[in-house]
Structures are given as C-alpha cells and as structure tokens.
Coordinates of C-alpha atoms in Angstrom, one line a residue:
Chain S
M1080 CA -15.2 13.0 -12.1
K1081 CA -11.8 11.6 -12.7
T1082 CA -10.3 12.1 -16.1
E1083 CA -8.7 9.6 -18.0
N1084 CA -4.7 10.6 -18.2
Q1085 CA -1.6 8.2 -18.3
R1086 CA 0.9 10.6 -17.8
A1087 CA -0.6 10.3 -14.1
W1088 CA 2.3 7.3 -13.9
F1089 CA 5.0 10.0 -14.0
F1090 CA 3.5 11.1 -10.4
V1091 CA 3.2 7.6 -8.7
L1092 CA 7.0 6.7 -10.5
P1093 CA 8.7 8.0 -6.9
V1094 CA 6.3 5.8 -4.7
L1095 CA 6.8 3.3 -7.1
F1096 CA 10.3 3.0 -7.0
L1097 CA 10.8 3.4 -3.3
V1098 CA 8.2 0.8 -2.5
A1099 CA 9.7 -1.8 -5.0
F1100 CA 13.2 -1.5 -4.1
N1101 CA 11.8 -2.0 -0.2
A1102 CA 9.2 -4.6 -1.0
L1103 CA 10.1 -6.5 -3.6
V1104 CA 14.0 -7.2 -3.1
P1105 CA 13.1 -8.5 0.6
M1106 CA 10.0 -10.5 -1.0
M1107 CA 12.4 -12.2 -3.4
T1108 CA 14.8 -13.1 -0.9
V1109 CA 12.4 -14.5 1.5
V1110 CA 10.9 -16.4 -1.8
N1111 CA 14.2 -17.7 -2.3
Y1112 CA 15.1 -18.9 1.1
S1113 CA 11.7 -20.6 1.6
V1114 CA 12.4 -23.3 -1.3
Q1115 CA 16.0 -23.9 -0.5
E1116 CA 17.6 -25.7 2.3
T1117 CA 21.1 -24.2 3.7
F1118 CA 24.2 -25.6 5.5
G1119 CA 25.8 -22.6 5.9
N1120 CA 28.7 -21.3 3.8
N1121 CA 26.2 -19.9 1.4
Q1122 CA 25.6 -23.4 -0.3
F1123 CA 21.9 -23.9 -1.1
F1124 CA 20.0 -26.6 -1.9
W1125 CA 16.6 -26.9 -3.8
Q1126 CA 13.8 -27.9 -1.5
G1127 CA 10.9 -27.4 -3.2
L1128 CA 7.6 -26.8 -1.3
D1129 CA 8.9 -28.9 1.7
W1130 CA 9.1 -26.1 4.0
F1131 CA 5.6 -24.9 3.5
E1132 CA 4.3 -28.5 3.9
Q1133 CA 6.4 -28.8 6.8
I1134 CA 4.9 -25.6 8.5
L1135 CA 1.4 -25.9 7.7
R1136 CA 1.4 -29.5 9.4
S1137 CA 3.3 -28.5 12.6
D1138 CA 1.6 -28.2 15.6
R1139 CA 3.6 -25.4 16.6
F1140 CA 2.5 -23.2 13.9
Q1141 CA -0.9 -24.4 14.0
A1142 CA -1.1 -23.4 17.7
A1143 CA 0.4 -20.0 17.3
L1144 CA -1.9 -19.2 14.4
G1145 CA -4.6 -20.3 16.7
R1146 CA -3.4 -18.1 19.4
Q1147 CA -3.2 -15.2 16.7
F1148 CA -6.9 -15.3 15.7
L1149 CA -8.2 -15.7 19.3
F1150 CA -6.0 -12.5 20.3
T1151 CA -7.1 -10.8 17.3
G1152 CA -11.0 -11.8 17.8
I1153 CA -11.0 -10.9 21.3
I1154 CA -9.5 -7.3 21.0
L1155 CA -11.7 -6.7 18.0
A1156 CA -14.7 -7.6 19.8
I1157 CA -13.7 -5.6 22.6
E1158 CA -12.1 -2.5 21.1
V1159 CA -15.0 -1.6 18.2
P1160 CA -17.9 -1.6 20.4
L1161 CA -16.2 -0.2 23.5
G1162 CA -14.9 2.5 21.0
I1163 CA -18.4 3.2 19.4
I1164 CA -19.4 3.7 23.1
I1165 CA -16.9 6.4 24.0
A1166 CA -17.5 8.3 20.7
L1167 CA -21.1 8.3 21.0
S1168 CA -20.8 10.0 24.9
M1169 CA -18.2 12.6 23.8
P1170 CA -18.9 16.1 24.1
R1171 CA -19.2 17.3 20.2
K1172 CA -17.8 21.1 20.6
G1173 CA -16.1 23.0 23.4
F1174 CA -12.8 23.5 25.4
W1175 CA -12.6 19.9 26.2
V1176 CA -13.0 18.5 22.7
P1177 CA -9.3 18.9 21.8
V1178 CA -8.0 18.1 25.2
C1179 CA -10.1 14.5 25.3
L1180 CA -8.6 14.0 21.8
V1181 CA -5.0 14.7 22.8
L1182 CA -5.0 12.6 26.0
M1183 CA -6.7 9.7 24.1
A1184 CA -4.2 9.7 21.4
L1185 CA -1.5 9.8 23.9
P1186 CA -0.9 6.1 24.3
M1187 CA -0.4 5.4 20.7
L1188 CA 2.4 7.5 20.9
I1189 CA 4.5 5.7 23.3
P1190 CA 7.1 3.7 21.6
W1191 CA 6.0 -0.2 21.6
N1192 CA 8.8 -1.5 23.7
V1193 CA 7.8 1.2 26.1
V1194 CA 4.6 0.1 26.2
G1195 CA 5.3 -3.5 26.9
A1196 CA 8.2 -2.5 29.5
M1197 CA 5.6 0.0 31.5
W1198 CA 2.6 -3.0 31.6
N1199 CA 5.2 -5.6 32.8
I1200 CA 6.2 -3.2 35.5
F1201 CA 2.5 -2.1 36.0
A1202 CA 1.6 -5.5 36.5
L1203 CA 4.2 -7.0 38.8
P1204 CA 3.0 -8.4 42.3
K1205 CA 3.6 -6.3 45.1
I1206 CA 5.8 -3.5 43.2
G1207 CA 3.3 -2.5 40.2
M1208 CA 0.0 -0.5 40.6
L1209 CA -2.4 -3.4 39.0
G1210 CA -0.2 -6.2 40.6
Y1211 CA -0.7 -4.6 43.9
F1212 CA -4.1 -3.8 43.6
M1213 CA -5.1 -7.3 42.3
N1214 CA -3.3 -9.2 44.8
D1215 CA -3.3 -7.0 48.3
V1216 CA -6.3 -5.0 47.6
L1217 CA -8.7 -7.6 45.8
G1218 CA -7.1 -10.5 47.2
V1219 CA -7.1 -12.2 43.9
N1220 CA -3.9 -14.3 43.1
Y1221 CA -2.6 -12.6 39.9
D1222 CA 0.9 -13.1 38.5
M1223 CA 1.5 -13.2 34.9
T1224 CA 4.7 -14.8 34.8
Q1225 CA 3.4 -18.1 36.3
D1226 CA -0.2 -18.2 35.2
P1227 CA -1.3 -18.4 31.4
L1228 CA -5.1 -16.7 32.1
A1229 CA -3.4 -13.8 33.9
A1230 CA -1.0 -13.2 31.2
W1231 CA -3.7 -13.6 28.4
I1232 CA -5.6 -10.6 30.4
T1233 CA -2.7 -8.5 30.6
I1234 CA -1.7 -8.5 27.3
I1235 CA -5.4 -7.7 26.1
V1236 CA -6.1 -5.0 28.8
M1237 CA -2.9 -3.7 27.5
D1238 CA -3.8 -3.7 23.7
V1239 CA -7.4 -2.3 24.7
W1240 CA -5.5 0.5 26.8
H1241 CA -3.3 1.1 23.6
W1242 CA -5.7 1.0 20.7
T1243 CA -8.9 1.4 21.7
S1244 CA -8.7 5.3 21.1
L1245 CA -7.8 4.4 17.3
V1246 CA -11.6 3.3 17.1
V1247 CA -12.9 6.4 19.2
L1248 CA -11.1 8.7 17.0
L1249 CA -12.3 7.4 14.1
C1250 CA -15.9 7.0 14.9
Y1251 CA -15.8 10.5 16.2
A1252 CA -14.7 12.0 13.1
G1253 CA -17.4 10.3 11.1
L1254 CA -20.0 11.5 14.1
V1255 CA -19.2 14.9 14.1
S1256 CA -19.6 15.1 10.2
I1257 CA -23.5 14.5 10.9
P1258 CA -25.2 17.8 10.4
D1259 CA -27.6 18.8 13.3
A1260 CA -30.7 19.1 10.9
Y1261 CA -30.6 15.3 11.0
Y1262 CA -31.0 15.2 14.6
Q1263 CA -33.7 17.7 14.4
A1264 CA -35.7 15.8 12.3
A1265 CA -35.3 13.0 14.5
K1266 CA -36.6 14.5 17.5
I1267 CA -39.6 15.9 15.3
D1268 CA -40.2 12.1 14.3
G1269 CA -40.3 11.1 17.7
A1270 CA -37.2 8.6 17.0
S1271 CA -35.9 6.7 20.2
A1272 CA -32.0 6.9 21.1
W1273 CA -31.6 3.4 19.4
S1274 CA -33.0 4.2 16.0
V1275 CA -31.2 7.6 15.9
F1276 CA -28.2 5.4 16.5
R1277 CA -29.1 2.4 13.7
Y1278 CA -30.5 4.8 11.2
I1279 CA -28.4 8.0 11.7
Q1280 CA -25.2 7.5 13.5
L1281 CA -24.3 3.9 12.2
P1282 CA -24.3 4.4 8.4
K1283 CA -22.5 7.6 8.8
M1284 CA -19.7 5.8 10.5
K1285 CA -19.7 3.2 8.2
T1286 CA -16.7 4.1 6.3
V1287 CA -14.6 5.2 9.1
L1288 CA -15.6 2.2 11.1
T1289 CA -14.5 -0.1 8.2
I1290 CA -10.7 1.7 8.1
A1291 CA -10.7 1.3 12.2
I1292 CA -11.3 -2.5 11.8
L1293 CA -9.0 -3.1 8.8
L1294 CA -6.4 -1.1 10.9
R1295 CA -6.9 -2.9 14.0
F1296 CA -7.2 -6.3 12.2
M1297 CA -3.6 -5.4 10.5
D1298 CA -1.9 -4.5 13.1
S1299 CA -3.2 -6.6 15.7
F1300 CA -2.4 -9.3 13.8
N1301 CA 1.2 -8.4 13.1
I1302 CA 1.4 -7.7 16.8
Y1303 CA 5.2 -8.4 17.7
T1304 CA 7.0 -6.0 20.2
E1305 CA 4.2 -5.0 23.2
P1306 CA 3.5 -8.7 23.8
F1307 CA 7.4 -10.0 23.5
V1308 CA 8.5 -7.1 25.9
L1309 CA 5.4 -8.2 28.3
T1310 CA 5.6 -11.7 28.6
G1311 CA 8.4 -12.9 26.2
G1312 CA 5.5 -15.3 25.1
G1313 CA 5.1 -17.4 28.0
P1314 CA 4.7 -18.5 30.4
G1315 CA 5.5 -21.6 28.5
N1316 CA 4.3 -20.9 24.9
S1317 CA 0.9 -19.5 26.3
T1318 CA 1.5 -16.0 24.5
T1319 CA 3.8 -16.9 21.6
L1320 CA 1.7 -15.1 19.0
L1321 CA 2.9 -15.8 15.5
S1322 CA 5.2 -12.7 14.8
I1323 CA 6.9 -13.8 18.3
D1324 CA 7.2 -17.2 16.9
L1325 CA 8.4 -16.1 13.7
V1326 CA 11.4 -13.9 15.2
K1327 CA 12.2 -17.0 17.2
I1328 CA 12.7 -19.1 14.2
A1329 CA 14.3 -16.9 12.1
L1330 CA 16.6 -14.6 14.1
G1331 CA 16.8 -16.9 17.3
Q1332 CA 17.4 -20.3 15.4
F1333 CA 18.3 -19.1 12.2
D1334 CA 16.4 -21.4 10.4
L1335 CA 16.0 -19.6 7.1
G1336 CA 14.3 -21.9 5.2
P1337 CA 11.1 -22.7 7.4
A1338 CA 10.9 -18.9 8.7
A1339 CA 10.7 -17.9 5.2
A1340 CA 7.9 -20.3 4.3
M1341 CA 6.2 -19.3 7.4
S1342 CA 6.6 -15.8 6.6
L1343 CA 4.9 -15.8 3.4
I1344 CA 2.0 -17.9 4.8
Y1345 CA 1.5 -15.6 7.3
F1346 CA 1.7 -12.8 5.1
A1347 CA -0.9 -14.6 2.7
I1348 CA -2.8 -15.0 5.6
T1349 CA -3.2 -11.2 6.4
L1350 CA -3.6 -10.2 2.7
L1351 CA -6.3 -12.6 2.4
V1352 CA -8.5 -11.2 5.1
S1353 CA -7.2 -7.4 4.6
W1354 CA -8.4 -7.8 0.6
V1355 CA -11.8 -8.9 1.7
F1356 CA -12.2 -6.0 4.5
Y1357 CA -10.8 -3.4 1.4
V1358 CA -13.2 -4.8 -1.1
V1359 CA -16.2 -4.2 1.5
M1360 CA -14.5 -0.8 2.4
T1361 CA -14.5 0.5 -1.5
K1362 CA -17.4 -0.8 -2.5
D1363 CA -19.7 2.1 -2.0
D1364 CA -16.9 4.6 -2.0
Q1365 CA -17.3 5.6 -5.8
Chain V
M854 CA -28.7 13.5 30.3
M855 CA -25.3 14.9 29.0
R856 CA -23.9 15.0 32.2
K857 CA -24.3 11.3 33.0
R858 CA -23.1 10.1 29.3
S859 CA -19.8 12.5 30.4
I860 CA -18.9 9.8 32.9
I861 CA -18.0 7.5 30.1
P862 CA -15.1 9.5 28.6
I863 CA -13.8 10.6 31.9
V864 CA -13.5 6.8 33.3
Y865 CA -12.0 6.1 30.1
I866 CA -9.3 8.8 30.1
V867 CA -8.7 8.0 34.0
F868 CA -7.9 4.3 32.9
L869 CA -5.4 5.5 29.9
M870 CA -3.7 7.8 32.5
L871 CA -3.5 5.4 35.2
P872 CA -0.3 3.5 33.6
I873 CA 1.3 6.5 32.4
Y874 CA 1.2 8.1 35.8
W875 CA 2.8 5.1 37.3
L876 CA 5.6 5.1 34.8
V877 CA 6.2 8.9 35.7
S878 CA 5.8 8.8 39.4
M879 CA 8.3 5.7 39.3
S880 CA 10.8 7.8 37.5
F881 CA 10.9 10.1 40.3
K882 CA 11.6 7.2 42.9
T883 CA 15.0 5.7 43.8
T884 CA 15.3 1.9 42.6
N885 CA 15.3 0.9 46.2
E886 CA 12.2 2.4 46.8
I887 CA 10.4 0.9 43.7
L888 CA 11.6 -2.5 44.9
S889 CA 10.9 -2.3 48.4
G890 CA 7.0 -2.4 47.8
F891 CA 3.9 -0.1 46.6
S892 CA 3.6 3.7 47.1
L893 CA 1.3 5.7 45.3
F894 CA 3.7 9.2 45.1
P895 CA 7.4 8.8 45.5
Q896 CA 8.5 8.9 49.4
T897 CA 11.9 10.1 48.5
F898 CA 11.8 12.6 45.7
T899 CA 14.4 12.4 43.1
V900 CA 15.5 13.4 39.8
D901 CA 18.5 11.5 39.8
S902 CA 17.2 8.9 36.7
Y903 CA 16.6 11.9 34.4
V904 CA 20.2 13.8 35.3
A905 CA 21.8 10.4 34.6
I906 CA 20.3 10.4 31.0
F907 CA 21.4 13.8 30.3
T908 CA 24.8 13.5 31.3
D909 CA 25.3 10.3 29.5
P910 CA 26.1 10.5 25.8
T911 CA 24.6 6.8 25.0
W912 CA 21.6 7.7 26.5
Y913 CA 20.8 11.1 24.8
W914 CA 22.4 9.8 21.7
G915 CA 19.8 7.2 21.6
Y916 CA 17.1 10.1 21.5
I917 CA 18.9 12.3 19.2
N918 CA 19.5 9.0 16.9
S919 CA 15.4 8.1 17.3
I920 CA 14.7 11.8 16.2
I921 CA 17.1 12.1 13.3
Y922 CA 15.8 8.6 11.6
V923 CA 11.9 9.7 12.2
S924 CA 12.7 13.1 10.8
L925 CA 14.1 11.9 8.0
N926 CA 11.5 9.3 7.4
T927 CA 8.6 12.0 7.4
V928 CA 10.2 13.9 5.0
I929 CA 10.9 11.4 2.2
S930 CA 7.5 9.8 3.0
I931 CA 5.8 12.9 2.6
F932 CA 7.9 14.0 -0.6
V933 CA 7.4 11.1 -2.6
A934 CA 3.5 10.6 -1.4
L935 CA 2.6 14.2 -2.2
P936 CA 2.6 13.6 -6.2
A937 CA 1.3 10.1 -6.3
A938 CA -1.4 11.0 -3.8
Y939 CA -2.2 13.8 -6.6
A940 CA -2.4 11.3 -9.1
F941 CA -4.9 9.1 -7.5
S942 CA -7.3 11.6 -6.5
R943 CA -7.7 13.2 -9.8
Y944 CA -6.5 10.9 -13.0
R945 CA -7.8 7.2 -13.9
F946 CA -4.8 5.5 -15.5
L947 CA -4.0 2.2 -16.4
G948 CA -3.9 -0.3 -13.1
D949 CA -4.2 2.4 -10.4
K950 CA -6.6 0.3 -8.5
Q951 CA -4.3 -2.5 -8.2
L952 CA -1.4 -0.2 -7.7
F953 CA -3.2 1.6 -5.0
F954 CA -4.2 -1.8 -3.2
W955 CA -0.5 -3.2 -3.7
L956 CA 0.6 -0.2 -2.1
L957 CA -1.4 -1.0 1.0
T958 CA -0.5 -4.6 1.1
N959 CA 2.8 -3.2 2.6
R960 CA 1.2 -1.7 5.1
M961 CA -0.3 -5.1 5.8
A962 CA 3.3 -6.8 5.8
P963 CA 4.2 -8.0 9.4
A964 CA 7.5 -6.3 10.4
A965 CA 8.9 -9.4 11.1
V966 CA 8.8 -11.0 8.1
F967 CA 10.8 -8.3 6.7
A968 CA 13.4 -7.7 9.6
L969 CA 16.3 -10.1 8.0
P970 CA 16.2 -9.5 4.3
F971 CA 16.2 -5.9 5.2
F972 CA 19.2 -6.6 7.2
Q973 CA 20.9 -8.3 4.3
L974 CA 19.6 -5.7 1.6
Y975 CA 20.7 -2.6 3.6
S976 CA 24.1 -4.2 4.5
S977 CA 24.8 -5.3 0.7
I978 CA 24.4 -1.7 -0.2
Q979 CA 26.4 -0.7 2.9
I980 CA 23.9 1.6 4.7
F981 CA 23.3 -0.9 7.9
D982 CA 23.8 1.2 11.0
T983 CA 22.9 4.5 9.0
H984 CA 19.8 6.9 9.9
L985 CA 19.0 6.3 6.4
A986 CA 18.5 2.7 6.6
V987 CA 15.9 3.3 9.5
A988 CA 14.2 5.7 7.6
L989 CA 14.1 3.9 4.3
A990 CA 12.8 0.8 5.8
H991 CA 10.3 2.8 7.9
T992 CA 8.9 3.9 4.3
L993 CA 7.5 0.6 3.7
F994 CA 4.5 1.4 6.0
N995 CA 4.7 5.0 6.0
V996 CA 4.5 6.0 2.4
P997 CA 1.3 3.8 1.5
L998 CA -0.3 5.4 4.8
A999 CA 0.7 8.9 3.6
V1000 CA -0.7 8.4 0.0
W1001 CA -3.8 7.1 1.7
I1002 CA -4.2 10.1 3.7
L1003 CA -3.4 12.8 1.5
E1004 CA -5.5 11.3 -1.1
G1005 CA -8.2 11.4 1.0
F1006 CA -7.7 15.1 1.9
M1007 CA -7.1 15.8 -1.9
R1008 CA -10.3 14.3 -2.9
G1009 CA -12.3 16.9 -1.0
I1010 CA -10.7 20.0 -3.1
P1011 CA -12.8 20.4 -6.2
K1012 CA -11.2 19.8 -9.6
E1013 CA -12.7 23.5 -10.7
L1014 CA -9.6 24.7 -8.6
D1015 CA -7.1 23.0 -11.0
E1016 CA -8.7 23.9 -14.3
T1017 CA -8.9 27.7 -13.1
A1018 CA -5.5 27.9 -12.2
Y1019 CA -4.5 26.4 -15.9
V1020 CA -6.9 29.0 -17.5
D1021 CA -5.1 31.7 -15.4
G1022 CA -1.7 30.5 -16.9
Y1023 CA -0.2 28.7 -14.0
S1024 CA 2.2 26.0 -14.8
F1025 CA 1.8 22.9 -13.1
P1026 CA 4.5 23.2 -10.6
R1027 CA 3.6 26.7 -9.7
F1028 CA -0.1 25.6 -9.1
F1029 CA 0.8 22.7 -7.3
T1030 CA 3.0 24.9 -4.7
T1031 CA 1.2 28.2 -4.5
I1032 CA -2.1 27.2 -4.8
F1033 CA -2.8 23.3 -4.0
L1034 CA -0.7 22.9 -1.0
P1035 CA -1.9 25.8 1.1
N1036 CA -5.4 24.2 0.6
I1037 CA -4.7 20.9 1.8
K1038 CA -2.2 21.9 4.5
A1039 CA -4.0 20.0 7.2
G1040 CA -4.1 17.1 5.4
V1041 CA 0.0 17.3 5.0
G1042 CA 0.3 18.0 8.7
V1043 CA -2.0 15.1 9.4
A1044 CA -0.1 13.0 7.2
A1045 CA 3.4 14.1 8.6
F1046 CA 2.0 13.3 12.3
F1047 CA 1.1 9.8 11.1
C1048 CA 4.7 9.1 9.5
F1049 CA 6.3 10.7 12.7
M1050 CA 4.2 8.5 14.9
F1051 CA 4.4 5.3 13.1
S1052 CA 8.1 5.7 12.8
W1053 CA 8.7 7.1 16.7
V1054 CA 6.9 3.6 17.7
E1055 CA 8.2 1.3 15.6
M1056 CA 11.0 -0.7 17.3
L1057 CA 11.8 -4.4 15.7
L1058 CA 13.1 -2.8 12.5
A1059 CA 14.8 -0.1 13.9
K1060 CA 16.5 -2.2 16.3
T1061 CA 17.5 -4.6 13.8
L1062 CA 19.0 -2.2 11.3
T1063 CA 21.0 -0.4 13.4
A1064 CA 24.2 -1.3 15.6
V1065 CA 26.2 1.5 17.2
E1066 CA 26.2 4.4 15.2
A1067 CA 22.7 5.0 14.9
K1068 CA 21.2 3.2 17.9
P1069 CA 17.5 4.1 18.6
I1070 CA 16.7 4.9 22.3
A1071 CA 14.8 1.3 22.5
A1072 CA 18.1 -0.5 21.7
V1073 CA 19.7 1.8 24.7
M1074 CA 16.9 1.0 27.0
T1075 CA 17.0 -2.8 26.6
R1076 CA 20.8 -3.1 27.0
T1077 CA 20.6 -1.0 30.5
A1078 CA 17.6 -3.0 31.2
S1079 CA 19.9 -6.5 31.0
S1080 CA 23.4 -5.3 32.0
A1081 CA 23.1 -2.7 34.8
G1082 CA 20.9 -5.2 36.8
Y1083 CA 17.2 -3.9 36.6
E1084 CA 17.3 -0.2 37.0
L1085 CA 13.8 0.8 37.3
G1086 CA 14.1 4.0 38.1
L1087 CA 16.4 4.9 34.9
L1088 CA 14.1 2.7 32.5
A1089 CA 11.1 4.9 34.0
A1090 CA 12.8 7.8 33.3
A1091 CA 13.8 6.8 29.9
G1092 CA 10.2 5.8 28.9
T1093 CA 8.8 9.0 30.2
L1094 CA 10.9 11.0 28.1
T1095 CA 10.1 8.7 24.8
I1096 CA 6.3 10.0 25.7
I1097 CA 7.3 13.8 25.3
P1098 CA 8.0 14.1 21.2
G1099 CA 4.9 12.6 20.4
A1100 CA 2.8 14.7 23.2
I1101 CA 4.2 18.0 21.6
V1102 CA 3.7 16.7 17.8
I1103 CA 0.0 15.8 18.4
W1104 CA -0.7 19.3 20.3
F1105 CA 0.1 20.9 17.0
V1106 CA -2.3 18.8 14.9
R1107 CA -5.0 18.7 17.8
N1108 CA -7.8 20.5 15.6
Y1109 CA -7.4 18.0 12.9
I1110 CA -6.8 14.4 14.6
A1111 CA -10.3 13.1 14.6
R1112 CA -10.6 13.8 10.6
G1113 CA -7.0 12.8 10.2
F1114 CA -7.5 9.5 11.8
A1115 CA -10.3 9.3 9.5
M1116 CA -8.0 9.5 6.4
G1117 CA -9.6 12.6 5.4
R1118 CA -12.6 10.4 4.8
V1119 CA -15.7 12.1 6.5

C-alpha cells in the first residue's frame, strides 16, 4: 500500500522543471501564434480564433486528417492481430529466444530517415529487391512514385515491418509470465486451444496489449520521417499525413498562425484518443 | 505441433531481414552496379563506400555527434527520472495521478508540433546547434518514458525493503544508492536502452536544432543524397553503419527486452 507523503514532491521536482521548460514554453509559443497574424518584422495582430475556424473548415486539413485516421486504423488492424499470432507461436525457452527477440527488435533501432530511405530504394522498380520482384517476377505493374495505391501499400508494409515487433515483444512478455500450472490445469480440463487463448492467455495479455495499442496509436498518429522520406507525401497529396502537412505549412510556407492552430487541434485529437486508452488501461491497474 | 508453429516466427524474421540484407548488400556494390539493374549478391565486391565514410570528417563526425547527444540525453533522462519514479511508486501525494498523466501527454505530442518553437526557444538561450540542445529536446519524450518504465520496475520491489533499511539506520541517499538501485538494475538498463533507442532514431528535432557543429548523421546523409547526385552505395553504407550502435546496445539487454517493452508491468 502506498503511503501519503507530500514531501514526495521534492523527488518529482527535477522532472517537473525539465519537462515544464521543454513543454510549457514551446506550447505557449504555439498558443501565442495561433491567435495572431504576422506580416514579418515581428509585428503581430490579434486574430482570435479565426485560424482555428479556417483550419477546421479547410478541405486540405480534413483530407490529411482522414488519411491519418485511415493509416492509423489500417496499421493497428494489421499489427495487433499479427503481433499476437507471432507472440503465441514463439518458443518460450531455450537458446533461440534471445536470438529471436534481438532480431525482431532490430528494425526499431534503425533511425527513421534510414528506414524511409531503405524502403525507398528497396521498392524502386528495376533496381530494388521489392520493385524487381513485383514488376519482373510477378509481372504486377508496381511503381509507388506513380500509383497512389502502390504508395499506400508500401507505406503500410514499411510500418508493419518497422513496428509489429513492438506488439510481439509486449505480448510475449505477457505470455511468459503465465505459470505452467495454468496450462496443465487447462489440459486436465480438456480445454481447446481457443479456450486456452480466450480464458488464459488473452486476460494475461490485457495490460501489455493496451500499452502496445496506446504506443502504436500515438506513434503512428505522429508519424513523420519515414513516410516523408519514402514518398514525400506523394504522388500528389495521396500520402500526405498530418505531420507532413503540418511541417509543410510551418517550415515550408512559414504560415505560423495556421500552423500553430493546426498543431493545437492535432495535439488535442492525439490527447483525447490517448486519454481514453489511458483510462481503460489504468482502470484495473490499482 | 511445436515444429509447425515455429514456421510463423521464422517467416516473420525472414521478412524483417530482407530489407536489411538488401541495404547491407548494396553497401558493398558500386553505385554503377546498383543503377545497372537487379542483382542479389554484389558482383564486384567493394568496400570503397566504407573507406569514404571513415576518411571524411563530415561523415564520421555525423556519427560522433549523434552518439554524443544520445548519450547525454540518456544520462539526463535517467538521472531526473529515478527520484520521480521512486516517488510515484512509493507515495501518494497531491496531484500525483494528474502529474503522471501530464508527463505522458508529452510522449503523445507530435514532434512536428515542437520543431519550430524548440528552434526559437533554444536559439534565444543560445544553445542552438549544440549537442545539449538535441539532448534536451529529446528529454521531452524520453523522460516520461523513463519514469513510466522505472516506476513499473520499482513497483515490483516490496516496500519492506525500504522499511528494513531505515530500521537498520540507513539514510535515504545511502539506501537508494547501495540497496535500492542494485535491486532495480534491470529496470535502469531497460530504461537507458529505451532512451538511447528513441533518441537515436528521432531525426526531425535533431535536424531542426543543429546546423554545423552538432550535425547528426541523418543530416549528413540528406545533404549527400542531394548534392552528390544519388550516391546509392555510399548512402547504403552510411545506413548500414547506423544500425550497428542499436544492435550493440540491444545485445546487452537481450534478457530483459521482453519485460522491458512491457514497461515492467507483467
């Protein structure tokens, strides 16, 4: 049982100062920009909530948001079940376990721009392994610089390649914590593989699975570098996800007001969805 | 039964290794060979690309810069996260839950949102283009993560350990460093690994906050990709070299990664 102790605040102070400096000051800058108009020379004019209205109504933002939800939805729908299946079929002990884990974690340790560049070259027709295989061996017309569908498939396969292991490792951690006695009891009762999964393995994986979904949601919703390097948002705007669009407006066009308003809306959406996950996750944590 | 099931992880690992194999094999080819068409193995095996990287200071300083700010970030993050995680795992205090959630919100913030404000903030306190700037920026998402992981591991240590130590006359600092820390060293290792990993792979902030002095390897790669035409062999070699630090670090924590990814919560 935890004891009540207000002096614990002293332990938290260093984190508080550091994160407050890093998060609050920039956040205030963003809020500041979001309600003003600037014409350069550090002249600012009060704009109220105009930028927010303009962003929320703009087709460009709605389209990027739609693409973002589509992307996050698809990769969650693929990575979570796939991660569970792989975790279930992994060996529980022995020499191969650390080897498997290290190899699986490897894609996550590659810098994001390298991941993007790597898949870009990997998918090039004629030159890249994937591009060559699709075009010259399977005879499918595959070129992600021309065809939006091919670009989407490449981005999704890249993300599955990059992050499914996170789900695998989390689920695996949950699975190895199940005592053997549970399985023996299930065997004596003559339980089917499905009921073992449904009544023993799935409940044990619940916490870790929620962490996995939370992390995958946050990271895929904020994804920038990999798709930017892979497709640059193209062809056309077909793979321009929210972050890519935001950076285009903020650093490309230097439209600070709209970019700031968009940042806040973006952050609010991430926060809202993550909060729901967090509440669900900590509900039976106590 | 077991035999048949192990097909799935094997197929999965082959799928993971294919693009990596492709990158490594390309790094041993000449750019001409890469552009001339598809070949599974290097026809004219060459290490020229690696020689070029190790003899050009712009290239190898990119790696050194990245390693400096990543290490700095890991040290800062663990150092401030340890006491906070202890407080969260042992005590209830006013606003503890709200504070914990607020910390986590920073893990959720899109890096793209912070790029420009960070640039202005760090320029105004004159640390733009230093390793410290990138290290500090990365604490934004690494500190919450480190607190989260360490809290999970500390929670598993029974409170009786603390109480016995105080009865035996240990002061808090002495108890924390000589008794408590050795008990959670796996947790510290895992948290450090995660800080290293997320700082190593993050590129948007690292690129925005540096110009010349602290330029990360990613920025060097982009510059080469655009200025020297498209030197694919060189780029592939540079990419291959970025995988190595991660591979080394993960080998050290291999026995804890599963539990580590679960943030100590199993």
